[in-house]
Amino acid sequence: MKKVNYFRSVLAAILLFGVASCDDDDQALVLAEEQEQEQPQEQPMTEESISVVINEVRFQGDDTVELLNNGQSSIDLSNYWLCLGPGQYVEVGTLTPVSGSLNLASGEYLVINYDLPDTDGGLGLYNTNEFTNTDALVDFVQWGSAGSARENVAVAAGQWIAGEFVDTVSSSNNSIAYDGEGNASNDWAEITSPTFGAVNEISEPTTSSFNITITNIINYLAVQVFNTPDGASDPGPVANVDGSYSFEFKAVSGARLNFATMQVVSNDWFYAPTGAGIALFENGSPATGDITDQIYLWDSGTEEEDPATFTSAPGGAEAGEPDDDNTVRMVTNDVTSMVSVSLDYDETTSLFTLQIKNLKGANDANEPVILAPGIAIIHAQDDPLFTVGEPDRGLGLAKIAVQGNPADLYNWFAEVGSTGAPLRLSSSLSVLAPAVAYAFDTESDPVFTQGETAISGSGIEESAEDGNNQIIFDYINDTLGFPVAKSNESMPIAPGQSFTFTLENIPTGYKLGFNTMLVNTNDWFLAYNNSGFELFDENGNPKMGTEATEKSYLYDAGTEVDQEVGFGADQPMRQAGPNSGAADENTAIRRVMEIEDLQFGKGIISSPAGVVGYADERGGYNLIKITISSN
């Protein structure tokens, strides 16, 4: 995309540009002999000469200019001049027409090729090369950034020709065309099918507005089976009084614990916390001690309760009748007479230990209790195992509740994708920093390039190191001139929360980019693939859904030395101030291909592509989901 400002003029205000743009011959790039040639006599302005207009311009790709005689008489354009700026001009008569004649009849078109700047430029049509004579300017069109346009045009008197800056040129094959009347910027429009040598067919550009949602989907952080009773060497149930299961795990602040273990003396009951789980830290300190009051007995909604079909041991073959109520619901909120559950924490190893103790045993006459092998999940969002009042999800909880078999549910949580990276387990627990979303029409993302050093002033460093999205927003908005929005939410988002954006009036052919920091790192950011996500399908219809999640990746900005995820002293939640870490020797922006999970003890997670989208078939870090809708 280019910001484009178009000025047509036959009036004195626009003639100001004639003084501004082509009279500085200190910078002229013309041959000395050309400068010494006698200048032709000025041609007086007439109705005929005023009627010639620049009608269509393609300034990328095959540079082409179309002139139209919309007057009543033929005009010889041989001695007219095209001027791009100081010292850059050519006599029309020296150019070979692509179509049309230099002696241009009324209503006819002259099409010529003339090298034009792809970025900032202004093309004037003069009836003489005495460019200091403001009466010589016949017509004028300008494209480029607002800043450079003002520098080029606002001169001596300090005046500026009023006009709007509009977005245009979404492809190098497109042109900008005059609508045939008026002298304002909005009398020009981009057309995707150039009409050189014919009447311009201008229609309103197709645009759409998009609502973008970036959700922090970090949830499942570690999973394990507990199946061997304390003091035993082989897996099995806990049937004796004061027998127990114990297991160790690592976790950091913000993580929660959930588990499920069968009450074997039932058809389908199990012990577990609520969907919210057990908060493992309170005000930064590890939660320890007796937590039995947070444990409940649940009915999985799988079988009717019938003592005749109770199994005496996990995995029993007998099965009861299907439950008339297939929802998961609470049996009792007081299990303190049945089991005892406690948490311990070792400051030296940073390991929690959970113990589930059987208080009744299998032989209790009134309330026999047998515990079966179960599953534990460390999570960041609610309801990792079930949702109260809804049917079992069919992922393996029923197997735990009916047979005491956690294998199916464990395998679902721990499943990996085609690259061996997790499909569902998140690599790390972190908030995401306030983000930006933007649209662009260049071949690749103009904000950053994988394999290259971050562009100075682009805001990549500030965003990736400190979660500051203001500089990258200003760079995209002011320097690049692309549509951009900061997230409506100004604070970091935790798991389960979202950033929302609205990108308005995006032309067909544009692509999506975004940027947000993974805050528990030194300089890692999440973004879409460098090619950008196509916001429109092949028919020009806006895309909707979560497709943009698939090729979103985790990048190392190459600006600061990496420290352990979640523990680095120079990471935002622990650093003394912004930009406080040591400089990275490798300054190239690159994909993060592996993460060592010290937070939860999963070890090295390898994702060759640096995948961050949830449930990508390749497997990855499972950090975000991108959702797009169109207004």
PDB file of C-alpha atoms in Angstrom, residues 65-251:
ATOM      1  CA  VAL A  65       0.970   7.610 -18.116  1.00  0.00           C
ATOM      2  CA  GLU A  66      -2.251   8.375 -19.954  1.00  0.00           C
ATOM      3  CA  LEU A  67      -3.128  11.912 -21.125  1.00  0.00           C
ATOM      4  CA  LEU A  68      -6.659  12.829 -22.206  1.00  0.00           C
ATOM      5  CA  ASN A  69      -7.801  15.707 -24.406  1.00  0.00           C
ATOM      6  CA  ASN A  70     -11.197  16.510 -22.980  1.00  0.00           C
ATOM      7  CA  GLY A  71     -11.463  19.809 -24.852  1.00  0.00           C
ATOM      8  CA  GLN A  72     -13.081  20.649 -28.200  1.00  0.00           C
ATOM      9  CA  SER A  73      -9.975  21.007 -30.387  1.00  0.00           C
ATOM     10  CA  SER A  74      -6.932  18.928 -31.281  1.00  0.00           C
ATOM     11  CA  ILE A  75      -3.739  19.697 -29.357  1.00  0.00           C
ATOM     12  CA  ASP A  76      -0.143  19.031 -30.376  1.00  0.00           C
ATOM     13  CA  LEU A  77       1.578  17.657 -27.262  1.00  0.00           C
ATOM     14  CA  SER A  78       5.053  17.406 -28.831  1.00  0.00           C
ATOM     15  CA  ASN A  79       6.380  20.367 -26.875  1.00  0.00           C
ATOM     16  CA  TYR A  80       4.615  19.582 -23.588  1.00  0.00           C
ATOM     17  CA  TRP A  81       6.719  18.351 -20.701  1.00  0.00           C
ATOM     18  CA  LEU A  82       6.368  15.796 -17.908  1.00  0.00           C
ATOM     19  CA  CYS A  83       8.160  16.724 -14.678  1.00  0.00           C
ATOM     20  CA  LEU A  84       8.828  14.522 -11.653  1.00  0.00           C
ATOM     21  CA  GLY A  85      10.683  17.124  -9.627  1.00  0.00           C
ATOM     22  CA  PRO A  86      13.824  19.255  -9.732  1.00  0.00           C
ATOM     23  CA  GLY A  87      15.884  18.308 -12.759  1.00  0.00           C
ATOM     24  CA  GLN A  88      13.699  15.334 -13.658  1.00  0.00           C
ATOM     25  CA  TYR A  89      11.686  16.125 -16.755  1.00  0.00           C
ATOM     26  CA  VAL A  90      11.171  14.970 -20.292  1.00  0.00           C
ATOM     27  CA  GLU A  91       9.635  16.419 -23.416  1.00  0.00           C
ATOM     28  CA  VAL A  92       6.538  14.431 -24.383  1.00  0.00           C
ATOM     29  CA  GLY A  93       7.501  14.569 -28.051  1.00  0.00           C
ATOM     30  CA  THR A  94      10.664  12.550 -27.358  1.00  0.00           C
ATOM     31  CA  LEU A  95       8.684   9.607 -25.988  1.00  0.00           C
ATOM     32  CA  THR A  96       7.311   6.874 -28.231  1.00  0.00           C
ATOM     33  CA  PRO A  97       3.551   6.538 -27.779  1.00  0.00           C
ATOM     34  CA  VAL A  98       2.237   3.167 -26.615  1.00  0.00           C
ATOM     35  CA  SER A  99      -1.051   4.190 -28.182  1.00  0.00           C
ATOM     36  CA  GLY A 100      -2.599   7.401 -29.456  1.00  0.00           C
ATOM     37  CA  SER A 101      -1.020  10.348 -31.235  1.00  0.00           C
ATOM     38  CA  LEU A 102       1.071  13.307 -30.119  1.00  0.00           C
ATOM     39  CA  ASN A 103      -1.367  15.417 -32.116  1.00  0.00           C
ATOM     40  CA  LEU A 104      -4.190  14.540 -29.766  1.00  0.00           C
ATOM     41  CA  ALA A 105      -7.718  14.889 -31.082  1.00  0.00           C
ATOM     42  CA  SER A 106     -10.653  15.863 -28.900  1.00  0.00           C
ATOM     43  CA  GLY A 107     -11.722  12.994 -26.649  1.00  0.00           C
ATOM     44  CA  GLU A 108      -8.657  10.886 -27.514  1.00  0.00           C
ATOM     45  CA  TYR A 109      -5.953   9.380 -25.298  1.00  0.00           C
ATOM     46  CA  LEU A 110      -2.164   9.418 -25.497  1.00  0.00           C
ATOM     47  CA  VAL A 111      -0.511   6.543 -23.611  1.00  0.00           C
ATOM     48  CA  ILE A 112       3.223   6.689 -22.956  1.00  0.00           C
ATOM     49  CA  ASN A 113       5.794   4.915 -20.788  1.00  0.00           C
ATOM     50  CA  TYR A 114       7.784   7.077 -18.407  1.00  0.00           C
ATOM     51  CA  ASP A 115       9.838   5.916 -15.413  1.00  0.00           C
ATOM     52  CA  LEU A 116       8.021   6.861 -12.210  1.00  0.00           C
ATOM     53  CA  PRO A 117       9.049   6.471  -8.557  1.00  0.00           C
ATOM     54  CA  ASP A 118       7.396   3.549  -6.787  1.00  0.00           C
ATOM     55  CA  THR A 119       7.087   5.296  -3.438  1.00  0.00           C
ATOM     56  CA  ASP A 120       6.973   9.089  -3.139  1.00  0.00           C
ATOM     57  CA  GLY A 121       6.403  10.995  -6.348  1.00  0.00           C
ATOM     58  CA  GLY A 122       4.623  13.807  -8.120  1.00  0.00           C
ATOM     59  CA  LEU A 123       3.990  14.068 -11.861  1.00  0.00           C
ATOM     60  CA  GLY A 124       3.313  17.435 -13.448  1.00  0.00           C
ATOM     61  CA  LEU A 125       2.269  18.188 -17.050  1.00  0.00           C
ATOM     62  CA  TYR A 126       3.619  21.523 -18.375  1.00  0.00           C
ATOM     63  CA  ASN A 127       3.111  23.341 -21.669  1.00  0.00           C
ATOM     64  CA  THR A 128       6.776  24.515 -21.554  1.00  0.00           C
ATOM     65  CA  ASN A 129       9.982  23.599 -19.782  1.00  0.00           C
ATOM     66  CA  GLU A 130      10.243  27.043 -18.235  1.00  0.00           C
ATOM     67  CA  PHE A 131       9.220  25.513 -14.965  1.00  0.00           C
ATOM     68  CA  THR A 132       9.651  28.656 -12.901  1.00  0.00           C
ATOM     69  CA  ASN A 133       6.653  30.056 -14.757  1.00  0.00           C
ATOM     70  CA  THR A 134       3.663  28.968 -12.714  1.00  0.00           C
ATOM     71  CA  ASP A 135       1.365  29.581 -15.686  1.00  0.00           C
ATOM     72  CA  ALA A 136       3.035  26.653 -17.447  1.00  0.00           C
ATOM     73  CA  LEU A 137       1.568  23.950 -15.160  1.00  0.00           C
ATOM     74  CA  VAL A 138      -1.350  22.238 -16.874  1.00  0.00           C
ATOM     75  CA  ASP A 139      -2.083  19.345 -14.519  1.00  0.00           C
ATOM     76  CA  PHE A 140      -0.545  17.537 -11.597  1.00  0.00           C
ATOM     77  CA  VAL A 141      -0.900  14.303  -9.581  1.00  0.00           C
ATOM     78  CA  GLN A 142       1.116  13.299  -6.516  1.00  0.00           C
ATOM     79  CA  TRP A 143       1.604  10.095  -4.516  1.00  0.00           C
ATOM     80  CA  GLY A 144       3.658   9.341  -1.429  1.00  0.00           C
ATOM     81  CA  SER A 145       3.748   9.879   2.314  1.00  0.00           C
ATOM     82  CA  ALA A 146       2.215  12.981   3.820  1.00  0.00           C
ATOM     83  CA  GLY A 147       5.542  14.132   5.208  1.00  0.00           C
ATOM     84  CA  SER A 148       7.504  14.005   1.986  1.00  0.00           C
ATOM     85  CA  ALA A 149       4.650  15.516   0.002  1.00  0.00           C
ATOM     86  CA  ARG A 150       4.571  18.515   2.287  1.00  0.00           C
ATOM     87  CA  GLU A 151       8.313  18.919   2.091  1.00  0.00           C
ATOM     88  CA  ASN A 152       8.218  18.871  -1.680  1.00  0.00           C
ATOM     89  CA  VAL A 153       5.292  21.185  -2.172  1.00  0.00           C
ATOM     90  CA  ALA A 154       5.182  23.647   0.692  1.00  0.00           C
ATOM     91  CA  VAL A 155       7.720  26.270  -0.305  1.00  0.00           C
ATOM     92  CA  ALA A 156       8.499  29.955  -0.169  1.00  0.00           C
ATOM     93  CA  ALA A 157       5.169  31.327   0.910  1.00  0.00           C
ATOM     94  CA  GLY A 158       4.765  28.502   3.396  1.00  0.00           C
ATOM     95  CA  GLN A 159       1.460  27.556   1.847  1.00  0.00           C
ATOM     96  CA  TRP A 160       0.104  24.071   1.307  1.00  0.00           C
ATOM     97  CA  ILE A 161      -2.383  22.869  -1.244  1.00  0.00           C
ATOM     98  CA  ALA A 162      -5.282  21.315   0.635  1.00  0.00           C
ATOM     99  CA  GLY A 163      -6.283  17.764  -0.097  1.00  0.00           C
ATOM    100  CA  GLU A 164      -6.931  14.351   1.424  1.00  0.00           C
ATOM    101  CA  PHE A 165      -4.537  11.447   1.792  1.00  0.00           C
ATOM    102  CA  VAL A 166      -6.153   8.214   0.710  1.00  0.00           C
ATOM    103  CA  ASP A 167      -5.088   4.577   0.636  1.00  0.00           C
ATOM    104  CA  THR A 168      -4.507   3.060  -2.767  1.00  0.00           C
ATOM    105  CA  VAL A 169      -2.391   0.798  -4.982  1.00  0.00           C
ATOM    106  CA  SER A 170      -2.803  -2.634  -3.434  1.00  0.00           C
ATOM    107  CA  SER A 171      -0.954  -4.271  -6.344  1.00  0.00           C
ATOM    108  CA  SER A 172       1.814  -3.251  -8.742  1.00  0.00           C
ATOM    109  CA  ASN A 173      -0.507  -4.192 -11.609  1.00  0.00           C
ATOM    110  CA  ASN A 174      -3.087  -1.628 -10.584  1.00  0.00           C
ATOM    111  CA  SER A 175      -3.310   2.002 -11.641  1.00  0.00           C
ATOM    112  CA  ILE A 176      -4.793   5.206 -10.284  1.00  0.00           C
ATOM    113  CA  ALA A 177      -7.395   6.884 -12.467  1.00  0.00           C
ATOM    114  CA  TYR A 178      -9.209  10.226 -12.673  1.00  0.00           C
ATOM    115  CA  ASP A 179     -12.993  10.190 -12.435  1.00  0.00           C
ATOM    116  CA  GLY A 180     -13.366  12.993 -15.007  1.00  0.00           C
ATOM    117  CA  GLU A 181     -14.407  15.892 -12.824  1.00  0.00           C
ATOM    118  CA  GLY A 182     -13.158  17.895  -9.872  1.00  0.00           C
ATOM    119  CA  ASN A 183      -9.664  18.683  -8.583  1.00  0.00           C
ATOM    120  CA  ALA A 184      -9.642  16.839  -5.258  1.00  0.00           C
ATOM    121  CA  SER A 185      -7.817  13.716  -4.148  1.00  0.00           C
ATOM    122  CA  ASN A 186     -11.072  11.800  -3.928  1.00  0.00           C
ATOM    123  CA  ASP A 187     -11.553  12.322  -7.669  1.00  0.00           C
ATOM    124  CA  TRP A 188      -8.905   9.637  -8.122  1.00  0.00           C
ATOM    125  CA  ALA A 189      -9.263   5.954  -7.370  1.00  0.00           C
ATOM    126  CA  GLU A 190      -7.330   2.752  -7.659  1.00  0.00           C
ATOM    127  CA  ILE A 191      -8.518   0.420 -10.410  1.00  0.00           C
ATOM    128  CA  THR A 192      -7.498  -3.207 -10.619  1.00  0.00           C
ATOM    129  CA  SER A 193      -7.966  -3.461 -14.389  1.00  0.00           C
ATOM    130  CA  PRO A 194      -6.129  -0.509 -16.000  1.00  0.00           C
ATOM    131  CA  THR A 195      -7.981   1.154 -18.874  1.00  0.00           C
ATOM    132  CA  PHE A 196      -5.146   2.862 -20.737  1.00  0.00           C
ATOM    133  CA  GLY A 197      -6.429   4.189 -24.057  1.00  0.00           C
ATOM    134  CA  ALA A 198     -10.074   3.870 -23.003  1.00  0.00           C
ATOM    135  CA  VAL A 199     -12.624   5.428 -20.677  1.00  0.00           C
ATOM    136  CA  ASN A 200     -11.779   4.943 -17.008  1.00  0.00           C
ATOM    137  CA  GLU A 201     -14.096   2.505 -15.284  1.00  0.00           C
ATOM    138  CA  ILE A 202     -14.007   3.607 -11.685  1.00  0.00           C
ATOM    139  CA  SER A 203     -16.035   1.957  -8.982  1.00  0.00           C
ATOM    140  CA  GLU A 204     -15.914   2.316  -5.242  1.00  0.00           C
ATOM    141  CA  PRO A 205     -13.070   0.184  -3.867  1.00  0.00           C
ATOM    142  CA  THR A 206     -14.171  -2.953  -2.072  1.00  0.00           C
ATOM    143  CA  THR A 207     -13.313  -2.732   1.602  1.00  0.00           C
ATOM    144  CA  SER A 208     -14.266  -4.646   4.702  1.00  0.00           C
ATOM    145  CA  SER A 209     -13.846  -4.068   8.397  1.00  0.00           C
ATOM    146  CA  PHE A 210     -12.483  -6.857  10.551  1.00  0.00           C
ATOM    147  CA  ASN A 211     -12.779  -7.710  14.215  1.00  0.00           C
ATOM    148  CA  ILE A 212      -9.636  -9.496  15.373  1.00  0.00           C
ATOM    149  CA  THR A 213      -9.477 -11.470  18.625  1.00  0.00           C
ATOM    150  CA  ILE A 214      -6.226 -12.850  20.035  1.00  0.00           C
ATOM    151  CA  THR A 215      -6.910 -15.237  22.921  1.00  0.00           C
ATOM    152  CA  ASN A 216      -4.372 -16.488  25.433  1.00  0.00           C
ATOM    153  CA  ILE A 217      -5.288 -20.189  25.395  1.00  0.00           C
ATOM    154  CA  ILE A 218      -2.531 -21.436  27.719  1.00  0.00           C
ATOM    155  CA  ASN A 219      -4.231 -24.117  29.800  1.00  0.00           C
ATOM    156  CA  TYR A 220      -2.882 -27.651  30.231  1.00  0.00           C
ATOM    157  CA  LEU A 221       0.655 -27.357  31.578  1.00  0.00           C
ATOM    158  CA  ALA A 222       1.586 -30.822  32.834  1.00  0.00           C
ATOM    159  CA  VAL A 223      -0.126 -34.181  33.254  1.00  0.00           C
ATOM    160  CA  GLN A 224       0.763 -37.366  35.081  1.00  0.00           C
ATOM    161  CA  VAL A 225      -0.742 -40.650  36.213  1.00  0.00           C
ATOM    162  CA  PHE A 226      -0.526 -41.799  39.836  1.00  0.00           C
ATOM    163  CA  ASN A 227      -1.019 -45.557  40.142  1.00  0.00           C
ATOM    164  CA  THR A 228       1.439 -47.031  42.636  1.00  0.00           C
ATOM    165  CA  PRO A 229       0.451 -46.918  46.328  1.00  0.00           C
ATOM    166  CA  ASP A 230       2.988 -45.480  48.727  1.00  0.00           C
ATOM    167  CA  GLY A 231       5.333 -48.226  49.875  1.00  0.00           C
ATOM    168  CA  ALA A 232       4.368 -50.534  47.006  1.00  0.00           C
ATOM    169  CA  SER A 233       6.503 -51.472  44.029  1.00  0.00           C
ATOM    170  CA  ASP A 234       3.710 -52.207  41.577  1.00  0.00           C
ATOM    171  CA  PRO A 235       0.638 -50.281  40.400  1.00  0.00           C
ATOM    172  CA  GLY A 236      -2.669 -51.051  42.097  1.00  0.00           C
ATOM    173  CA  PRO A 237      -5.544 -49.743  44.208  1.00  0.00           C
ATOM    174  CA  VAL A 238      -5.348 -48.294  47.723  1.00  0.00           C
ATOM    175  CA  ALA A 239      -7.695 -50.480  49.731  1.00  0.00           C
ATOM    176  CA  ASN A 240      -6.230 -50.348  53.241  1.00  0.00           C
ATOM    177  CA  VAL A 241      -6.794 -47.766  55.967  1.00  0.00           C
ATOM    178  CA  ASP A 242      -4.155 -44.996  55.846  1.00  0.00           C
ATOM    179  CA  GLY A 243      -2.907 -46.291  52.520  1.00  0.00           C
ATOM    180  CA  SER A 244      -2.176 -43.507  50.069  1.00  0.00           C
ATOM    181  CA  TYR A 245      -1.047 -42.298  46.689  1.00  0.00           C
ATOM    182  CA  SER A 246       1.631 -39.585  46.569  1.00  0.00           C
ATOM    183  CA  PHE A 247       3.225 -37.811  43.638  1.00  0.00           C
ATOM    184  CA  GLU A 248       5.543 -34.857  43.030  1.00  0.00           C
ATOM    185  CA  PHE A 249       5.237 -32.050  40.507  1.00  0.00           C
ATOM    186  CA  LYS A 250       6.631 -28.647  39.649  1.00  0.00           C
ATOM    187  CA  ALA A 251       4.503 -25.536  39.230  1.00  0.00           C
TER     188      ALA A 251
END
